[in-house]
Short mmCIF file of C-alpha atoms and ligand atoms in Angstrom, two decimals:
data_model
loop_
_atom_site.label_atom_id
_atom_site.label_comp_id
_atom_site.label_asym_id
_atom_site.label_seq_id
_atom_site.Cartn_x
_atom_site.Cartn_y
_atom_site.Cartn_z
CA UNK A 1 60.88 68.14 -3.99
CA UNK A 2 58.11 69.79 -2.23
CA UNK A 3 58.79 69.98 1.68
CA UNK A 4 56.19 71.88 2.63
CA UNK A 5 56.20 72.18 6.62
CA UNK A 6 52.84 71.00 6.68
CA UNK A 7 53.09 68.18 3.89
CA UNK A 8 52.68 64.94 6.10
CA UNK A 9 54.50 61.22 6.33
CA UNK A 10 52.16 58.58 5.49
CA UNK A 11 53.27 56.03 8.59
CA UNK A 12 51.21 53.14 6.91
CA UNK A 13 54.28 51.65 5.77
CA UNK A 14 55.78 51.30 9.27
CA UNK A 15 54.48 48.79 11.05
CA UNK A 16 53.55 48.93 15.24
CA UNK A 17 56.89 47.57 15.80
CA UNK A 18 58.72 49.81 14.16
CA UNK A 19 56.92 52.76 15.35
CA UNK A 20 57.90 51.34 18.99
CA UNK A 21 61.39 51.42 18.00
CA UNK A 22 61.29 54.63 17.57
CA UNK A 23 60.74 55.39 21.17
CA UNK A 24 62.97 52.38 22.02
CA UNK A 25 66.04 54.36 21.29
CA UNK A 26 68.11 55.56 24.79
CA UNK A 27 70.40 58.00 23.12
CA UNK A 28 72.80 55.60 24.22
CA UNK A 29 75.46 56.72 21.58
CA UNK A 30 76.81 53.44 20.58
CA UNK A 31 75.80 53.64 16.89
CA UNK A 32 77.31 56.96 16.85
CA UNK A 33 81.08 55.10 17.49
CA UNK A 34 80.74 53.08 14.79
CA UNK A 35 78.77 54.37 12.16
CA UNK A 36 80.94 54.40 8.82
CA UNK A 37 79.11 57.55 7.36
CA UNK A 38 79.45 59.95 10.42
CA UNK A 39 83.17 58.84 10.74
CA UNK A 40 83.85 60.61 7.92
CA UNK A 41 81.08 63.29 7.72
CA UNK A 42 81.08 64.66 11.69
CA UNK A 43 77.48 66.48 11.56
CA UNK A 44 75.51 65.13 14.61
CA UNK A 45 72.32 64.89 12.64
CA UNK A 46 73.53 61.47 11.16
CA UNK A 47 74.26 60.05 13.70
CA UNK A 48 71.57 57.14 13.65
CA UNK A 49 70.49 57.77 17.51
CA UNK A 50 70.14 61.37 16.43
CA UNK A 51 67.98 60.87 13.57
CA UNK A 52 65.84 58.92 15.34
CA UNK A 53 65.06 61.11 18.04
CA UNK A 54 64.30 63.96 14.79
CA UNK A 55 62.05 61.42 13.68
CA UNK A 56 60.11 61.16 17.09
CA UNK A 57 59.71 65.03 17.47
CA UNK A 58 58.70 64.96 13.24
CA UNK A 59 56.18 62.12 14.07
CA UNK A 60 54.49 63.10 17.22
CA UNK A 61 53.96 66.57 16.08
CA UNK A 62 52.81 65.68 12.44
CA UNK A 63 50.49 62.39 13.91
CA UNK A 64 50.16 63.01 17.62
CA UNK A 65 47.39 64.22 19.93
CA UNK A 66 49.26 67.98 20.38
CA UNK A 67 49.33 67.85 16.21
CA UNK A 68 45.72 67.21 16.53
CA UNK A 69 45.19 70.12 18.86
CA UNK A 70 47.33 72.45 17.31
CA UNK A 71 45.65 71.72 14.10
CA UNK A 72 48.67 72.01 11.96
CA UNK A 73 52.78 70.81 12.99
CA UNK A 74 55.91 72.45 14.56
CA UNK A 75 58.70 71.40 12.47
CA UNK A 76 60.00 73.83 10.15
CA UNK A 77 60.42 73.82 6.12
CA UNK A 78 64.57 73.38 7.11
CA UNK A 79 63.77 70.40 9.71
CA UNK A 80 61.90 68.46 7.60
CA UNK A 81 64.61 69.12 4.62
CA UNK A 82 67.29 68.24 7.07
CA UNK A 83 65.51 64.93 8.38
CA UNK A 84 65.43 64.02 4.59
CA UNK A 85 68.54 64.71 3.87
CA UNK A 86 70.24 62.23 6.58
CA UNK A 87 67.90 59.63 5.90
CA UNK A 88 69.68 59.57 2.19
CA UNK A 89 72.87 60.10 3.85
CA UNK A 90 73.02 56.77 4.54
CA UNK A 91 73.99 52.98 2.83
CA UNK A 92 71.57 51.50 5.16
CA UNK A 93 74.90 49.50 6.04
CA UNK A 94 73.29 47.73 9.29
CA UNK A 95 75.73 48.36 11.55
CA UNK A 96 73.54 50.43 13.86
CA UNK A 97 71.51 47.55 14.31
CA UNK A 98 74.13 45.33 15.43
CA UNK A 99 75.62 47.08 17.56
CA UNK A 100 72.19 48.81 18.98
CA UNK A 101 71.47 47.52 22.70
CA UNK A 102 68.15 47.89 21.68
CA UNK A 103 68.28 46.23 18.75
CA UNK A 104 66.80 48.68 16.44
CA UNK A 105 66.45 47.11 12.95
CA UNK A 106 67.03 49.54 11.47
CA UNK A 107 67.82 48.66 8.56
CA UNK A 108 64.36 48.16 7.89
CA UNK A 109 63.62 51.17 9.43
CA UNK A 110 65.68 53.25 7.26
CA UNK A 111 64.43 51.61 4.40
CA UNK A 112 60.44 51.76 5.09
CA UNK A 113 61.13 55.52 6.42
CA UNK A 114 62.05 56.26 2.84
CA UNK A 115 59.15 54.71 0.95
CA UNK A 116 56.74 56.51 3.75
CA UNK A 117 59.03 59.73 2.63
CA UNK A 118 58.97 58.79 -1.51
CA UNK A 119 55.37 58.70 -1.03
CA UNK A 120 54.96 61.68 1.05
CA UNK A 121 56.51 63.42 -2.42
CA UNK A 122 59.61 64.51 -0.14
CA UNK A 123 62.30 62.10 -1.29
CA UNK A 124 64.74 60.53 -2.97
CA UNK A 125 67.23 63.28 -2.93
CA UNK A 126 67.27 64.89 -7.08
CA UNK A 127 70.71 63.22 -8.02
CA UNK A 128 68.92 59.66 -6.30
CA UNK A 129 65.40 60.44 -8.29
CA UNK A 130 67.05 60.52 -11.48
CA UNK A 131 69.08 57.75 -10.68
CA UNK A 132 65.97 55.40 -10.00
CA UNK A 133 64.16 57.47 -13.41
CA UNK A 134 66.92 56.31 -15.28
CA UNK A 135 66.58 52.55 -13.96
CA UNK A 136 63.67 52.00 -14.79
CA UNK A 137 63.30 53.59 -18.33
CA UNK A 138 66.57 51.52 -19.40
CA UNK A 139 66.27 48.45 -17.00
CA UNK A 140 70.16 49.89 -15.97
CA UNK A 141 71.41 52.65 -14.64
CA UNK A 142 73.98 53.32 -17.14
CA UNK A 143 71.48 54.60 -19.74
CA UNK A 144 72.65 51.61 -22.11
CA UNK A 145 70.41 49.95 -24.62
CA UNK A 146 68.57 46.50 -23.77
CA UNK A 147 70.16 44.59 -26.79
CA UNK A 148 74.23 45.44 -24.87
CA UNK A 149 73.48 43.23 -22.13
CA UNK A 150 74.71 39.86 -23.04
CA UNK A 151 77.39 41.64 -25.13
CA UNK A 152 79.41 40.56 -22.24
CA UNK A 153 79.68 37.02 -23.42
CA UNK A 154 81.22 38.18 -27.31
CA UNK A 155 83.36 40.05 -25.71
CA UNK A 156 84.85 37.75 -23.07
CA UNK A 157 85.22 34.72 -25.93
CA UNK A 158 87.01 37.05 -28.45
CA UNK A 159 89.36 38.62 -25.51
CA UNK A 160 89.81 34.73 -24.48
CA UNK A 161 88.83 35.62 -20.46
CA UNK A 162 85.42 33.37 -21.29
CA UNK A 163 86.80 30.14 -22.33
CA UNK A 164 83.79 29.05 -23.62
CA UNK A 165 80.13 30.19 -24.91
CA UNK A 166 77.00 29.84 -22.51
CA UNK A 167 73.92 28.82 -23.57
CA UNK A 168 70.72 31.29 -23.34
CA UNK A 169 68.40 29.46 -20.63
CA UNK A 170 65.31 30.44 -22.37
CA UNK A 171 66.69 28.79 -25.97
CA UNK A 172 68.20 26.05 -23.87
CA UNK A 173 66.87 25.22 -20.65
CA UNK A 174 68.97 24.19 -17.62
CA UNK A 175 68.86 23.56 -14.08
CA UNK A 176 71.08 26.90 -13.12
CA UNK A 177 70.86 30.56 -13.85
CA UNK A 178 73.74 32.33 -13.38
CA UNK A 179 72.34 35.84 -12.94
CA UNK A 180 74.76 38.94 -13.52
CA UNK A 181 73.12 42.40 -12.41
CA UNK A 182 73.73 45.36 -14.08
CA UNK A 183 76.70 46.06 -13.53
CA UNK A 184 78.53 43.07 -14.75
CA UNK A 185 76.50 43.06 -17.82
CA UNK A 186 77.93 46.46 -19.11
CA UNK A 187 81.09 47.70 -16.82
CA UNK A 188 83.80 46.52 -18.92
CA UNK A 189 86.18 45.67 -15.84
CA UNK A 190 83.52 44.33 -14.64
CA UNK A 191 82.25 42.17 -17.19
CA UNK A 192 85.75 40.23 -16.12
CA UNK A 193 84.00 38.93 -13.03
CA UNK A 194 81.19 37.00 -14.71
CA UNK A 195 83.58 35.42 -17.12
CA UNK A 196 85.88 34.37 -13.95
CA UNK A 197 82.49 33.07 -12.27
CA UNK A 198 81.23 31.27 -15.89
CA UNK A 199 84.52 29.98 -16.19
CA UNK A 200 84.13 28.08 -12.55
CA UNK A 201 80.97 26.85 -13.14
CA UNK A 202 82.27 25.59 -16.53
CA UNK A 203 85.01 23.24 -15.23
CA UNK A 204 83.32 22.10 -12.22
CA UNK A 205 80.23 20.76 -14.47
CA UNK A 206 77.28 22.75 -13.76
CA UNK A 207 74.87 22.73 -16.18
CA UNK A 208 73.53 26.19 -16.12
CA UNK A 209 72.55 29.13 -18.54
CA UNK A 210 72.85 32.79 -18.81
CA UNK A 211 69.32 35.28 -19.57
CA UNK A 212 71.54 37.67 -21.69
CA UNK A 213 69.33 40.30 -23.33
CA UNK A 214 66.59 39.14 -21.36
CA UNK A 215 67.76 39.43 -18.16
CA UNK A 216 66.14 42.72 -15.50
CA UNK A 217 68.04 44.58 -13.37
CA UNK A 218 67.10 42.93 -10.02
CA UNK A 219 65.54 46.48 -9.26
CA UNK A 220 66.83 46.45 -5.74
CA UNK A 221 67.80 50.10 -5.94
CA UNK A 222 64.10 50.83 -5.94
CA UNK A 223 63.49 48.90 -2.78
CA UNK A 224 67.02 50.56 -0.87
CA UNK A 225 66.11 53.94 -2.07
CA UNK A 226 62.26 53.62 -1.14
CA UNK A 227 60.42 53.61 -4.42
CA UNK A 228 56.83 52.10 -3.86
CA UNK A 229 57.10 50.89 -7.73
CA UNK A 230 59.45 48.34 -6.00
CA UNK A 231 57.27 45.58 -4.96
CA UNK A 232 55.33 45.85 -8.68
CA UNK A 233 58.94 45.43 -10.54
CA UNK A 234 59.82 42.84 -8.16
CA UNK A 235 56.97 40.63 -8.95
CA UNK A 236 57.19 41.30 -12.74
CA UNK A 237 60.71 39.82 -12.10
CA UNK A 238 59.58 37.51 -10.12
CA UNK A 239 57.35 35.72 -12.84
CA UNK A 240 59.57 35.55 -15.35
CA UNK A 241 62.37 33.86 -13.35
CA UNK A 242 59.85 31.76 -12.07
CA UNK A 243 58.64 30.40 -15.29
CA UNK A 244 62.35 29.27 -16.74
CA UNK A 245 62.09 26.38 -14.70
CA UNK A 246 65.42 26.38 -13.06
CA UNK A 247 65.97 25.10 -9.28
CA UNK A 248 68.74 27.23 -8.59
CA UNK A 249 70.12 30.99 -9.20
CA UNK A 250 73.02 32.06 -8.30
CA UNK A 251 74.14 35.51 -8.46
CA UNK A 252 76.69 37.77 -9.46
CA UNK A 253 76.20 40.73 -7.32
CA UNK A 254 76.13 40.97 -3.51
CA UNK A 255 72.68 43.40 -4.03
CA UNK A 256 71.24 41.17 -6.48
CA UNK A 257 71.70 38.60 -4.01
CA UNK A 258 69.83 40.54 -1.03
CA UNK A 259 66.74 41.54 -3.30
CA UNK A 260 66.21 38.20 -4.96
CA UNK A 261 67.37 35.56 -1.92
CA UNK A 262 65.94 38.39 1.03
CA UNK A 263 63.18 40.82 -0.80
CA UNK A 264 61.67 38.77 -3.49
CA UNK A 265 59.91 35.79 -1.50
CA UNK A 266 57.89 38.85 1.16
CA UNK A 267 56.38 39.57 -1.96
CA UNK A 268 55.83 36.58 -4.03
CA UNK A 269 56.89 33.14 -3.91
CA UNK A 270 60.40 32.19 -5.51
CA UNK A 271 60.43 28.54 -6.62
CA UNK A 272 64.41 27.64 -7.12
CA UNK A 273 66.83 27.82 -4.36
CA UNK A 274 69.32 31.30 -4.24
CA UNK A 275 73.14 31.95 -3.70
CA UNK A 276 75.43 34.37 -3.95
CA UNK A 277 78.65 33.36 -6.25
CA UNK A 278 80.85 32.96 -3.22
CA UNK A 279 79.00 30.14 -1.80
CA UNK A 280 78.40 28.43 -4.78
CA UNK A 281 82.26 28.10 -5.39
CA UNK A 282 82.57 27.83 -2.14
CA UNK A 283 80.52 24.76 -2.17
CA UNK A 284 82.10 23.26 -5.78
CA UNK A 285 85.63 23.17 -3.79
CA UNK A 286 84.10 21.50 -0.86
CA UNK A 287 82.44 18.68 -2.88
CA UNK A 288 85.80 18.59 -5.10
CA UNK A 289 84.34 19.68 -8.26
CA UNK A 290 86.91 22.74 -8.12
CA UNK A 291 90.35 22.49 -7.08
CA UNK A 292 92.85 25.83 -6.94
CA UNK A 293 95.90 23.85 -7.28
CA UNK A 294 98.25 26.53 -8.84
CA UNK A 295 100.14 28.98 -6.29
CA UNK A 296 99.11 32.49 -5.95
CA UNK A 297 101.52 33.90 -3.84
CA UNK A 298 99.79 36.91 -1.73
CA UNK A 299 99.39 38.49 0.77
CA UNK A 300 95.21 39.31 1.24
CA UNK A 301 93.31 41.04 3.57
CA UNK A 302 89.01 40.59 3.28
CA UNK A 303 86.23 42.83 2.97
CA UNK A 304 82.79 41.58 3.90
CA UNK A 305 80.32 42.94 1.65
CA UNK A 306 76.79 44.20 4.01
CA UNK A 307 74.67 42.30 1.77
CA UNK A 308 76.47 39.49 2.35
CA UNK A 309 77.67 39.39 5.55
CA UNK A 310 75.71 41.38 7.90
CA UNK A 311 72.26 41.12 6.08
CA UNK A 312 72.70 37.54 5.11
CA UNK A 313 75.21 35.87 7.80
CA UNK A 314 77.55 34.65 5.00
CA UNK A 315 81.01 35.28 6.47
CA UNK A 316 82.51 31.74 6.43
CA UNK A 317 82.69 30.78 3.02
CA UNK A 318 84.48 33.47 1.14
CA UNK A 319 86.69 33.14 3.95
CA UNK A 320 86.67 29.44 3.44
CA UNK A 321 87.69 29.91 -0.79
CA UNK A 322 90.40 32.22 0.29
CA UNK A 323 92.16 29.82 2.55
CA UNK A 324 91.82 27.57 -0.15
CA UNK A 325 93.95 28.81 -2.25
CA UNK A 326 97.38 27.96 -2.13
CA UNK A 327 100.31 30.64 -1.86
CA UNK A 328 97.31 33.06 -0.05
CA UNK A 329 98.26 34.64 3.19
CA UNK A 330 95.21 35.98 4.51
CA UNK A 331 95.01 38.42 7.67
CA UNK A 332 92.15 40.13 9.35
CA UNK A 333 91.20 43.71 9.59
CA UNK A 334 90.37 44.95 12.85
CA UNK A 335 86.74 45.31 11.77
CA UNK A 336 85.63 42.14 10.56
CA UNK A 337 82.31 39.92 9.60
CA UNK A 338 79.28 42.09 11.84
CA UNK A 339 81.49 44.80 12.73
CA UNK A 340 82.83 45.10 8.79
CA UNK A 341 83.21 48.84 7.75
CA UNK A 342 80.84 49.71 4.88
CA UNK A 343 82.63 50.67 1.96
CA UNK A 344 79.78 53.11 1.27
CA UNK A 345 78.54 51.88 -1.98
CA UNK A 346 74.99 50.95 -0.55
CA UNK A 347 71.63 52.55 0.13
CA UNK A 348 72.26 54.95 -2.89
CA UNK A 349 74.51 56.98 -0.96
CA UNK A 350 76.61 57.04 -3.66
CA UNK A 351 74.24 58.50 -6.16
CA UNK A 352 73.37 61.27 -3.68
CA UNK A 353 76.63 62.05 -2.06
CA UNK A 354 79.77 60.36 -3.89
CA UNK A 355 82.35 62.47 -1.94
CA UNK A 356 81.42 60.87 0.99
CA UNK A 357 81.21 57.55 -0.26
CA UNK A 358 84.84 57.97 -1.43
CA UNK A 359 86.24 59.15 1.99
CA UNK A 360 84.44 55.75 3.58
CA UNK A 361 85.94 53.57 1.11
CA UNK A 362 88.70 55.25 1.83
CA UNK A 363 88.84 54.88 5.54
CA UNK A 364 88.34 51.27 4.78
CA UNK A 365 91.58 51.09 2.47
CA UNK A 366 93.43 52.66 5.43
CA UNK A 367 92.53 49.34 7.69
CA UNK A 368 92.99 47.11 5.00
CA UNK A 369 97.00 49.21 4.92
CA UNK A 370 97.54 48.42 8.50
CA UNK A 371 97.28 44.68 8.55
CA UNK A 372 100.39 44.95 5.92
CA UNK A 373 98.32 43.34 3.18
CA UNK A 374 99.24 44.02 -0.78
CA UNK A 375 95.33 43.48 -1.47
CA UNK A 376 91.78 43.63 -0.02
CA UNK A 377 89.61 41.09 -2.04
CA UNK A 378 85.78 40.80 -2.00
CA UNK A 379 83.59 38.89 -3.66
CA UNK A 380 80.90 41.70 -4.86
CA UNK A 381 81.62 43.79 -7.88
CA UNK A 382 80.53 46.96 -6.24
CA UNK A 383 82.28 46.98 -3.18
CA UNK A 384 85.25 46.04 -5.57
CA UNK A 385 84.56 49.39 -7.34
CA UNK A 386 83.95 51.34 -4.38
CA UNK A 387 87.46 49.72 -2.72
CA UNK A 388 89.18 51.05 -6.33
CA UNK A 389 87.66 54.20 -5.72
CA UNK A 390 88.86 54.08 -1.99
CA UNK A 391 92.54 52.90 -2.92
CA UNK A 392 92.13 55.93 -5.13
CA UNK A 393 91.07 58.58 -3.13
CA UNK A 394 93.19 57.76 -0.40
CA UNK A 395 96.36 57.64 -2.13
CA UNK A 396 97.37 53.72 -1.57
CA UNK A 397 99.56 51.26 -2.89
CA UNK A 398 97.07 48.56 -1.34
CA UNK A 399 94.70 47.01 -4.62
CA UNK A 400 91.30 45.83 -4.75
CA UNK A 401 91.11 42.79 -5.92
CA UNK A 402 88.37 40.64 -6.70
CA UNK A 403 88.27 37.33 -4.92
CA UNK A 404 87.07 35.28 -8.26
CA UNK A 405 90.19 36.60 -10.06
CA UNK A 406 92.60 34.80 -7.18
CA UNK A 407 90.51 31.23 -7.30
CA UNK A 408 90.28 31.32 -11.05
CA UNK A 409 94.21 31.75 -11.17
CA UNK A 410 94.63 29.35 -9.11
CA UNK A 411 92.22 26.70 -10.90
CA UNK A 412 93.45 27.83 -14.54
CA UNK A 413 97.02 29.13 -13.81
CA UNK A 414 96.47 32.04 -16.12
S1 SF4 B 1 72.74 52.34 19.66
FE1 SF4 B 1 70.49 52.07 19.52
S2 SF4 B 1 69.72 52.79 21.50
FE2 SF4 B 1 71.82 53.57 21.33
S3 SF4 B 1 71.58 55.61 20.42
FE3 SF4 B 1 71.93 54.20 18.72
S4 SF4 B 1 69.88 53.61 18.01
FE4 SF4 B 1 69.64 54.53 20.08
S1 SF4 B 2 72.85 51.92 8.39
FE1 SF4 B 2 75.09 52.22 8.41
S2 SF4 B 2 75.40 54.20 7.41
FE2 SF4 B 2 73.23 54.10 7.95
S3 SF4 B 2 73.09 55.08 9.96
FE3 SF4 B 2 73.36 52.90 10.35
S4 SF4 B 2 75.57 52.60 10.59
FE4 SF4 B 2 75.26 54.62 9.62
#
């Protein structure tokens, strides 16, 4: 990474807006109470006011009338490195915007401030670079060959958690895609997710179909992590689940879902409708198609995954399928739906700094302890990872459960 002092960021990818944003910040120190990265990593430089205000001095003296007439910039080598560094340190969670008085997006912000950076030749961080390297050479981040990615299927039917086969949508064309992301496609444990899902859609009647081998990472990493290959990819995606013909996609991952239902149509457009898994079954046991009849006695707390809830607005119907589930007693954590503690798998914080992702999951186990639950469910795979890895870290006798798991129990009684 070259941070030369004097190496410049391109501001053509923030728009006039944004740049007023920048000076629309009052120090007020509200982000800094609840942001879920500084609560467990106290250096004032991420806090988001903070790196705003680094941003402002980085701006006006690299584009501003006393840059001009100084011929040259004031921030130092370490500035610029440091500015860079919390700017990763980040999962672009969005709960500075919600809770900003000014309304910062800044989620946008944070994301279009790393493509200016990326193109500037100053970011990702290494550990990040080689993460998105890796992505797109593979098509996954876990380095695994093309031809393992509808393995998933085999495997579920022989272990009897698929109950039955799925067609290939581009040998057998239906109205529904059920698209899994990367990391259902290879993560073993994971893999269990999409069969729970497949199974759903199997018994409530959809007619839908599965890309295996043929199916992209969604290649929202690139976009989170501020790679300018990302709109290219996208569109590359784009026509090819364009041309299967399908009305509707539904998908697997709560990232997958923000990229293709959020990203996709600003830069071509999508012609079938989008939703994430949760509202789909969500939807199949409101028109009676599903029916969790069998008891699953527990005691459940929720997580709301960011790209779900506070990206996306969906709060209500995962809510909705766990109160529909007999035997479930579900309580609240304190932070809840907008105000939901990041579990610190987003933004590719993880790839740059998994220690701290760890302690935020972890922080988010400890509210999910104090409302006595046995379990926090979710209905995204990663933030069901990063919740193990929380449980984990901090020691606790709470699980992480996936919410799928509970309504296929319920629906199969196995
Ligand atoms: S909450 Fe908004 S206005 Fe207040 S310090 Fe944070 S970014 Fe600035
Ligand atoms: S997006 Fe989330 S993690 Fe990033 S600065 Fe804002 S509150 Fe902190």
């Amino acid at each position: 990474m070259d941070t030369s002092a004097r190496q410049k960021i391109p501001l053509n990818s923030l728009s006039p807006r944004q740049l007023m944003e920048l000076d629309a910040c009052t120090r007020c120190g509200e982000c800094m109470k609840w942001c879920p990265i500084y609560a467990v990593d106290r250096s004032a430089d991420l806090i988001p006011g903070n790196r705003i205000a680094a941003l402002r001095k980085l701006l006006k003296s690299q584009h501003g009338i006393r840059a001009r007439l100084a011929a040259g910039n004031r921030i130092s080598k370490e500035e610029v490195e440091r500015l860079i560094e919390v700017l990763y340190e980040c999962t672009t969670c969005g709960q500075c915007h919600f809770v900003c008085p000014a309304r910062i997006d800044t989620v946008e912000l944070w994301e279009d401030l790393r493509e200016a950076v990326v193109e500037a030749g100053l970011g990702p961080l290494p550990d990040q670079a080689e993460y998105l390297r890796v992505l797109k050479k593979y098509e996954n981040p876990f380095k695994e060959p093309r031809e393992n990615r509808g393995i998933w299927v085999q495997r579920g039917l022989e272990q009897g958690t698929l109950y039955r086969d799925l067609p290939l949508i581009t040998e057998s064309p239906q109205p529904v895609l059920f698209y899994l992301g990367c990391t259902a496609s290879y993560n073993t444990e994971i893999n269990l997710v999409a069969q729970w899902v497949a199974n759903l859609m199997h018994y409530a009647g959809v007619r839908f179909g599965v890309l295996g081998n043929q199916e992209n990472c969604c290649r929202g990493k690139l976009r989170r992590m501020g790679d300018g290959d990302f709109a290219a990819k996208a569109a590359e995606n784009i026509d090819l689940l364009n041309s299967l013909g399908i009305d509707t996609l539904v998908t697997n991952c709560a990232g997958c879902f923000k990229t293709i239902f959020q990203d996709y149509p600003r830069i071509k457009k999508i012609n079938f409708k989008v939703y994430h898994a949760i509202e789909y079954v969500d939807m199949l046991i409101r028109e009676r198609r599903l029916q969790p009849v069998n008891l699953v006695p527990m005691k459940v707390t929720y997580h709301d995954p960011c790209h779900l809830g506070r990206h996306n607005g969906i709060y209500d119907a995962p809510r909705r399928v766990l109160q529909a589930v007999p035997g479930v007693e579900f309580v609240e954590m304190e932070r809840i739906r907008q105000n939901s503690r990041c579990c610190g798998m987003g933004g590719g914080l993880k790839m740059g700094f998994p220690e701290i992702q760890t302690l935020a999951s972890a922080e988010r186990i400890r509210e999910a302890e104090r409302t006595g639950a046995e379990a926090v469910v979710t209905p995204c795979p990663t933030c069901f990872l990063g919740l193990q890895a929380g449980a984990a870290r901090a020691e606790s006798d709470i699980s992480a459960r996936h919410l799928m798991e509970l309504v296929n129990i319920s629906v199969f009684g196995r």
